[in-house]
Short mmCIF file of C-alpha atoms and ligand atoms in Angstrom, two decimals:
data_model
loop_
_atom_site.label_atom_id
_atom_site.label_comp_id
_atom_site.label_asym_id
_atom_site.label_seq_id
_atom_site.Cartn_x
_atom_site.Cartn_y
_atom_site.Cartn_z
CA MET U 1 19.77 40.65 -8.57
CA LYS U 2 21.85 41.37 -5.50
CA ILE U 3 20.46 40.93 -2.01
CA THR U 4 20.16 44.26 -0.21
CA ALA U 5 18.39 43.18 3.01
CA VAL U 6 16.98 40.13 4.78
CA GLU U 7 14.16 40.72 7.25
CA ALA U 8 13.03 38.26 9.94
CA ILE U 9 9.71 39.30 11.47
CA PRO U 10 8.26 37.21 14.32
CA PHE U 11 4.48 36.91 14.41
CA ALA U 12 1.92 34.99 16.44
CA ILE U 13 -1.47 33.71 15.27
CA PRO U 14 -3.55 31.49 17.59
CA TYR U 15 -4.97 28.17 16.48
CA THR U 16 -8.72 27.69 16.87
CA LYS U 17 -8.00 23.99 17.32
CA PRO U 18 -4.54 23.14 18.66
CA LEU U 19 -2.71 20.23 17.02
CA ARG U 20 -1.61 17.57 19.50
CA PHE U 21 0.74 14.69 18.73
CA ALA U 22 3.16 12.37 20.53
CA SER U 23 6.11 14.77 20.61
CA GLY U 24 4.30 18.03 21.38
CA GLU U 25 1.38 20.33 20.70
CA VAL U 26 0.90 23.66 18.95
CA HIS U 27 -1.58 26.26 20.24
CA THR U 28 -0.21 29.35 18.55
CA ALA U 29 1.64 29.66 15.26
CA LEU U 30 4.85 31.34 16.46
CA HIS U 31 6.36 31.78 13.03
CA VAL U 32 8.87 34.11 11.42
CA LEU U 33 8.11 35.95 8.19
CA VAL U 34 11.25 36.19 6.08
CA ARG U 35 11.62 38.84 3.38
CA VAL U 36 14.60 39.01 1.05
CA HIS U 37 15.00 42.32 -0.81
CA SER U 38 16.95 42.68 -4.05
CA ASP U 39 18.50 45.76 -5.62
CA ASP U 40 15.87 45.54 -8.39
CA GLY U 41 13.23 46.39 -5.80
CA VAL U 42 11.91 42.81 -5.72
CA VAL U 43 10.89 41.27 -2.38
CA GLY U 44 10.82 37.49 -1.86
CA VAL U 45 8.74 36.07 0.98
CA ALA U 46 8.57 32.82 2.96
CA GLU U 47 7.95 31.74 6.55
CA ALA U 48 9.86 29.73 9.15
CA PRO U 49 7.75 27.83 11.72
CA ALA U 50 9.47 27.44 15.10
CA ARG U 51 9.30 23.75 16.08
CA PRO U 52 11.35 23.42 19.28
CA PHE U 53 10.30 19.79 19.86
CA THR U 54 11.63 18.73 16.48
CA TYR U 55 14.59 20.96 15.63
CA GLY U 56 15.39 22.86 18.83
CA GLU U 57 14.68 26.16 17.05
CA THR U 58 12.54 28.78 18.75
CA GLN U 59 11.01 31.89 17.23
CA GLU U 60 13.73 33.96 18.94
CA SER U 61 16.53 31.69 17.73
CA ILE U 62 15.24 31.80 14.14
CA VAL U 63 15.19 35.61 14.18
CA ALA U 64 18.66 35.73 15.74
CA ALA U 65 20.15 33.20 13.29
CA ILE U 66 18.82 35.11 10.29
CA GLN U 67 19.65 38.59 11.55
CA THR U 68 23.04 37.96 13.10
CA LEU U 69 24.48 34.83 11.42
CA PHE U 70 23.12 34.85 7.87
CA ALA U 71 21.99 38.33 6.76
CA PRO U 72 25.35 40.11 7.17
CA HIS U 73 26.95 37.60 4.77
CA LEU U 74 24.03 37.37 2.32
CA VAL U 75 23.74 41.09 1.68
CA GLY U 76 25.64 41.80 -1.54
CA MET U 77 25.35 38.23 -2.90
CA SER U 78 23.35 37.50 -6.06
CA VAL U 79 20.08 35.59 -5.61
CA MET U 80 21.23 33.38 -8.49
CA ASP U 81 24.17 32.11 -6.43
CA ARG U 82 22.06 29.68 -4.40
CA GLU U 83 24.87 27.20 -3.79
CA ALA U 84 27.09 30.00 -2.48
CA VAL U 85 24.24 31.21 -0.26
CA HIS U 86 23.89 27.72 1.18
CA ALA U 87 27.64 27.40 1.66
CA VAL U 88 27.47 30.55 3.81
CA MET U 89 24.47 29.36 5.82
CA ASP U 90 25.77 25.79 6.19
CA ARG U 91 28.82 27.02 8.07
CA THR U 92 26.28 27.05 10.90
CA VAL U 93 25.05 23.61 11.91
CA GLY U 94 21.30 23.10 12.39
CA ASN U 95 18.75 25.93 12.12
CA PRO U 96 16.88 24.16 9.30
CA THR U 97 13.71 26.26 9.21
CA ALA U 98 15.67 29.55 9.35
CA LYS U 99 17.83 28.45 6.41
CA SER U 100 14.86 27.08 4.47
CA ALA U 101 12.82 30.26 4.74
CA VAL U 102 15.78 32.25 3.39
CA ASP U 103 16.18 29.72 0.57
CA MET U 104 12.51 29.88 -0.44
CA ALA U 105 12.36 33.67 -0.22
CA ILE U 106 15.37 33.77 -2.57
CA TRP U 107 13.58 31.46 -5.04
CA ASP U 108 10.60 33.83 -4.77
CA VAL U 109 12.85 36.76 -5.74
CA ILE U 110 14.19 34.75 -8.69
CA GLY U 111 10.69 33.82 -9.88
CA LYS U 112 9.42 37.38 -9.59
CA THR U 113 12.50 38.78 -11.31
CA LEU U 114 12.21 36.32 -14.21
CA GLY U 115 8.42 36.66 -14.36
CA GLN U 116 8.00 32.90 -13.82
CA PRO U 117 6.15 30.81 -11.21
CA VAL U 118 8.66 29.07 -8.93
CA THR U 119 6.76 25.81 -9.41
CA ALA U 120 7.51 26.04 -13.14
CA LEU U 121 11.19 26.80 -12.51
CA LEU U 122 11.40 23.78 -10.21
CA GLY U 123 9.76 21.22 -12.47
CA GLY U 124 6.32 22.30 -13.68
CA TYR U 125 4.77 18.84 -13.50
CA SER U 126 1.25 19.65 -12.30
CA ASP U 127 -0.95 22.57 -11.37
CA SER U 128 -2.28 21.14 -8.09
CA MET U 129 -1.98 18.38 -5.51
CA ARG U 130 -4.40 16.08 -3.76
CA VAL U 131 -4.69 17.04 -0.07
CA SER U 132 -4.18 14.86 2.99
CA HIS U 133 -5.38 16.13 6.39
CA MET U 134 -3.54 15.39 9.66
CA LEU U 135 -5.82 14.35 12.52
CA GLY U 136 -4.26 15.37 15.85
CA PHE U 137 -4.92 13.65 19.17
CA ALA U 138 -8.46 13.88 20.51
CA GLU U 139 -11.12 11.50 21.70
CA PRO U 140 -11.85 8.91 18.96
CA ALA U 141 -15.33 10.32 18.27
CA LYS U 142 -13.90 13.83 17.79
CA MET U 143 -11.24 12.59 15.38
CA VAL U 144 -13.93 10.83 13.35
CA ALA U 145 -16.09 13.97 13.39
CA GLU U 146 -13.16 16.09 12.18
CA ALA U 147 -12.44 13.69 9.32
CA GLU U 148 -16.12 13.74 8.33
CA ARG U 149 -16.13 17.55 8.41
CA MET U 150 -13.00 17.70 6.22
CA ARG U 151 -14.54 15.31 3.71
CA GLU U 152 -17.83 17.18 3.70
CA ALA U 153 -16.45 20.73 3.53
CA TYR U 154 -13.32 20.26 1.40
CA GLY U 155 -13.64 16.89 -0.33
CA ILE U 156 -10.56 15.54 1.49
CA THR U 157 -10.45 11.74 1.54
CA THR U 158 -6.89 11.05 2.74
CA PHE U 159 -6.08 11.27 6.45
CA LYS U 160 -2.87 10.97 8.43
CA VAL U 161 -3.80 9.79 11.89
CA LYS U 162 -1.54 10.83 14.75
CA VAL U 163 -0.77 7.82 16.93
CA GLY U 164 1.87 7.22 19.59
CA ARG U 165 -0.28 7.46 22.72
CA LYS U 166 -1.43 4.06 23.91
CA PRO U 167 -1.51 1.58 21.06
CA PHE U 168 -4.04 -0.57 22.94
CA ARG U 169 -6.76 0.44 22.85
CA LEU U 170 -6.64 4.17 22.13
CA ASP U 171 -4.66 4.51 18.88
CA VAL U 172 -5.87 1.27 17.33
CA ASP U 173 -9.45 2.13 18.27
CA VAL U 174 -9.22 5.55 16.62
CA CYS U 175 -8.01 4.02 13.34
CA ARG U 176 -10.70 1.35 13.48
CA ALA U 177 -13.42 3.93 14.18
CA LEU U 178 -12.23 6.06 11.25
CA ARG U 179 -12.31 3.10 8.87
CA GLU U 180 -15.72 1.93 10.12
CA GLU U 181 -17.37 5.36 10.10
CA LEU U 182 -15.85 6.76 6.91
CA GLY U 183 -15.84 3.55 4.88
CA GLU U 184 -13.56 1.92 2.32
CA GLU U 185 -13.18 4.99 0.12
CA ILE U 186 -10.87 6.96 2.38
CA GLU U 187 -7.08 6.52 2.60
CA LEU U 188 -5.62 6.22 6.12
CA TYR U 189 -2.02 6.24 7.29
CA ILE U 190 -0.41 6.73 10.67
CA ASP U 191 2.34 8.89 12.22
CA GLY U 192 3.69 8.02 15.69
CA ASN U 193 6.19 10.86 16.20
CA ARG U 194 8.38 8.27 17.97
CA GLY U 195 5.72 7.58 20.62
CA TRP U 196 5.75 3.77 20.50
CA THR U 197 8.52 1.23 20.95
CA ALA U 198 9.42 -1.00 18.02
CA SER U 199 7.62 -4.01 19.48
CA GLU U 200 4.52 -1.99 20.40
CA SER U 201 4.51 -0.69 16.84
CA LEU U 202 4.50 -4.16 15.31
CA ARG U 203 1.75 -5.35 17.66
CA ALA U 204 -0.33 -2.32 16.72
CA LEU U 205 0.32 -2.81 12.99
CA ASN U 206 -0.74 -6.45 13.31
CA ALA U 207 -3.88 -5.43 15.19
CA MET U 208 -4.70 -3.01 12.33
CA ALA U 209 -3.84 -5.44 9.52
CA ASP U 210 -7.43 -5.35 8.24
CA LEU U 211 -7.65 -1.53 8.13
CA ASP U 212 -5.75 -1.05 4.86
CA LEU U 213 -3.30 1.53 6.19
CA THR U 214 -1.07 2.83 3.41
CA LEU U 215 1.97 4.26 5.27
CA ALA U 216 3.54 4.17 8.73
CA GLU U 217 5.61 7.20 9.80
CA GLU U 218 8.20 7.49 12.61
CA LEU U 219 6.38 4.99 14.81
CA CYS U 220 9.41 4.52 17.08
CA PRO U 221 12.67 6.46 17.54
CA ALA U 222 15.31 5.99 14.83
CA ASP U 223 17.89 5.99 17.63
CA ASP U 224 16.55 2.57 18.67
CA VAL U 225 18.70 1.43 15.79
CA LEU U 226 18.22 -2.33 15.84
CA GLY U 227 14.59 -2.16 16.95
CA ARG U 228 13.77 0.27 14.18
CA LYS U 229 15.47 -1.85 11.50
CA TRP U 230 13.65 -4.92 12.83
CA LEU U 231 10.34 -3.06 12.63
CA VAL U 232 10.91 -1.71 9.11
CA GLU U 233 11.72 -5.24 7.86
CA ARG U 234 8.37 -6.45 9.20
CA CYS U 235 6.23 -3.39 8.37
CA PRO U 236 3.67 -4.29 5.69
CA VAL U 237 3.57 -0.74 4.21
CA PRO U 238 6.27 1.85 3.39
CA PHE U 239 7.85 3.14 6.60
CA VAL U 240 8.29 6.92 6.37
CA ALA U 241 11.22 8.80 7.91
CA ASP U 242 10.18 12.28 9.01
CA GLU U 243 12.07 13.87 11.92
CA SER U 244 14.83 11.25 11.57
CA ALA U 245 15.66 12.40 8.03
CA THR U 246 15.71 16.17 8.03
CA ARG U 247 18.54 16.78 5.58
CA PRO U 248 20.10 14.97 2.62
CA GLY U 249 22.82 13.17 4.62
CA GLU U 250 20.30 11.86 7.15
CA VAL U 251 18.03 10.70 4.35
CA THR U 252 20.81 8.61 2.84
CA ARG U 253 21.78 7.21 6.24
CA GLU U 254 18.22 6.24 7.20
CA LEU U 255 17.47 4.64 3.83
CA LEU U 256 20.76 2.74 3.57
CA ASN U 257 20.52 1.61 7.20
CA GLY U 258 17.08 0.15 6.63
CA ALA U 259 15.58 2.57 9.18
CA ALA U 260 12.98 3.69 6.60
CA ASN U 261 12.01 3.06 3.01
CA ALA U 262 10.05 6.27 2.34
CA VAL U 263 10.73 9.91 3.18
CA SER U 264 8.60 12.89 4.17
CA ILE U 265 9.76 16.00 2.34
CA LYS U 266 9.04 19.22 4.23
CA THR U 267 9.91 22.47 2.49
CA ALA U 268 9.84 24.14 5.93
CA ARG U 269 13.07 22.30 6.79
CA THR U 270 14.74 21.72 3.42
CA GLY U 271 13.48 24.74 1.48
CA PHE U 272 13.30 24.26 -2.27
CA SER U 273 17.03 23.71 -2.89
CA HIS U 274 17.57 20.90 -0.40
CA SER U 275 14.10 19.42 -0.98
CA GLN U 276 15.29 18.88 -4.55
CA ARG U 277 18.33 17.03 -3.26
CA VAL U 278 16.19 14.86 -0.98
CA LEU U 279 13.71 14.13 -3.76
CA PHE U 280 16.36 13.23 -6.32
CA GLN U 281 18.12 10.98 -3.82
CA CYS U 282 14.85 9.17 -3.13
CA ASP U 283 14.05 8.90 -6.83
CA GLY U 284 17.51 7.47 -7.47
CA LEU U 285 17.32 5.01 -4.61
CA GLY U 286 13.74 3.95 -5.32
CA ALA U 287 12.22 5.27 -2.09
CA GLU U 288 8.73 6.74 -2.03
CA VAL U 289 8.19 10.32 -0.92
CA ILE U 290 5.33 12.26 0.59
CA MET U 291 4.99 16.03 0.95
CA GLY U 292 4.76 16.48 4.73
CA ASN U 293 3.44 19.25 6.94
CA GLN U 294 5.50 21.14 9.52
CA ILE U 295 2.22 22.47 10.95
CA ASP U 296 2.54 25.15 8.32
CA GLY U 297 0.43 28.25 7.94
CA GLN U 298 -0.84 29.32 4.55
CA LEU U 299 2.57 30.64 3.47
CA GLY U 300 4.27 27.37 4.34
CA THR U 301 1.49 25.38 2.72
CA LEU U 302 1.83 27.38 -0.49
CA CYS U 303 5.56 26.60 -0.46
CA THR U 304 4.81 22.89 0.02
CA VAL U 305 2.40 22.72 -2.91
CA THR U 306 4.72 24.87 -5.05
CA PHE U 307 7.39 22.20 -4.64
CA GLY U 308 5.13 19.14 -4.46
CA ALA U 309 3.22 19.91 -7.67
CA ALA U 310 6.46 20.54 -9.54
CA PHE U 311 7.54 16.88 -9.70
CA LYS U 312 5.93 13.59 -10.68
CA SER U 313 6.96 11.49 -7.69
CA THR U 314 5.78 14.08 -5.14
CA THR U 315 2.30 14.10 -6.68
CA LEU U 316 1.79 10.33 -6.51
CA ARG U 317 0.52 10.64 -2.94
CA ALA U 318 -1.66 13.33 -1.39
CA GLY U 319 0.34 16.14 0.25
CA GLU U 320 -0.30 17.28 3.82
CA LEU U 321 -1.68 20.68 2.91
CA SER U 322 -4.67 21.45 5.10
CA ASN U 323 -3.74 22.10 8.71
CA PHE U 324 -3.75 25.86 8.20
CA LEU U 325 -7.53 25.42 8.33
CA ASP U 326 -7.20 25.15 12.12
CA MET U 327 -5.62 28.61 12.44
CA SER U 328 -7.77 31.57 13.48
CA ASP U 329 -6.26 33.79 10.77
CA ASP U 330 -3.27 34.10 8.44
CA LEU U 331 -1.11 36.71 6.72
CA LEU U 332 -2.03 35.94 3.11
CA ALA U 333 -4.05 38.63 1.36
CA GLU U 334 -5.77 35.94 -0.76
CA PRO U 335 -6.51 32.87 1.37
CA LEU U 336 -5.77 29.37 0.07
CA GLU U 337 -8.77 27.33 -0.98
CA ILE U 338 -9.07 23.57 -0.98
CA VAL U 339 -11.63 22.51 -3.57
CA ASP U 340 -12.68 18.92 -4.27
CA GLY U 341 -9.82 17.70 -2.11
CA ARG U 342 -7.16 19.53 -4.13
CA LEU U 343 -4.99 22.60 -3.61
CA ALA U 344 -3.78 24.55 -6.64
CA VAL U 345 -0.38 26.16 -7.12
CA ARG U 346 -0.41 29.85 -7.96
CA GLN U 347 0.48 30.47 -11.59
CA VAL U 348 1.99 33.90 -10.97
CA PRO U 349 5.62 35.00 -10.87
CA GLY U 350 7.33 33.70 -7.72
CA ILE U 351 5.57 31.56 -5.13
CA GLY U 352 2.38 33.65 -5.14
CA ILE U 353 2.58 34.93 -1.56
CA SER U 354 1.00 38.33 -1.10
CA ILE U 355 0.98 39.60 2.48
CA ASP U 356 -1.94 41.57 3.90
CA PRO U 357 -0.21 44.58 5.53
CA GLU U 358 -2.97 45.09 8.11
CA LYS U 359 -2.76 41.49 9.24
CA LEU U 360 1.00 41.67 9.44
CA SER U 361 0.87 44.74 11.64
CA LYS U 362 -1.80 43.09 13.80
CA TYR U 363 0.14 39.87 14.41
CA ARG U 364 3.82 40.90 14.29
CA LEU U 365 5.58 40.81 17.64
CA ASP U 366 8.46 43.17 16.97
CA GLN U 367 6.67 46.50 17.00
CA GLY U 368 5.28 46.60 20.51
CA ASN U 369 2.07 44.72 19.61
C1 MUC I 1 4.46 15.43 11.50
O1 MUC I 1 4.41 14.90 10.40
O2 MUC I 1 5.08 14.85 12.37
C2 MUC I 1 4.43 17.24 14.07
C3 MUC I 1 5.70 17.30 14.54
C4 MUC I 1 6.53 17.68 13.47
O3 MUC I 1 7.75 17.82 13.48
O4 MUC I 1 5.78 17.86 12.37
C5 MUC I 1 4.42 17.65 12.67
C6 MUC I 1 3.76 16.74 11.73
MG1 MG I 2 5.62 13.13 11.03
#
């Protein structure tokens, strides 16, 4: 079970509908496919999405970190020695998606080697999760139309609305239009990606008091320390830390400082190993969790549901598992399917990622394509 090679393959797949939000926008999935090979001939697979606006990582920096900083030390280590693998990678600060893809690819090797689904090794709680769809910035009528299409085509009834533009009237109007057009049955929550100030956030929350929002995520920057604490004390629903709580230490700090009382878990940035730490911290402290989306492709989404379905507390809320639907294509040989608003885990050894070789050669960027 020794690691013999770690590959980092950059690829680019355009979005048919770019996702826009307060801290950036994504037009092309510039991701890195990570493959960990073991001496038993097993190959584990995962992907790292470059999110420069959130973590400062680019596609090039992810490839470089894996190839030059991590791989030379990982080759020769056992895939079972996950803590030792992390100790090696954590000598380097940052690079969360690069580290997480390596972590998840290693879990994939373990699952395939043992003949067990990774979701079962992690916790085995459920076989699927309810899906929440993120609605990126657009004109209010377009955001309503997208939500209607998602409900119609996939049975999705939970929506995370990107806010953080102008609270009055744009963001508030979008949420109101969604509630009025889609009715009482849908669940709505908001994510500001730090776009509002603390006082704007509270005004907007008050203006939406009748809309039955269920969560508020990163409405203002966590670095506005006093303003953020003031807001969280007054927020009528759980306040979710996303980009302010990207690793276990930050999660503890944000929760104990009163800067949040719920946490978004993203396997793209904490893999499976550190997502466990984040989840168990939250469980122990009594903070709610939600499985978030790092604008993942199908590989990343499969990793999210693999983790999210494995535990009770991650299945209490719908996971953000549908934005791959806006990509023009993907690398998976068997595409993911959302049916009746749910996404199933794959009950096969490993994570269940099988790469279509033709698609990989079409989209990879490292072979003169
Ligand atoms: C989200 O929940 O914020 C957008 C930026 C990012 O870091 O993740 C996405 C979705
Ligand atoms: Mg967020």
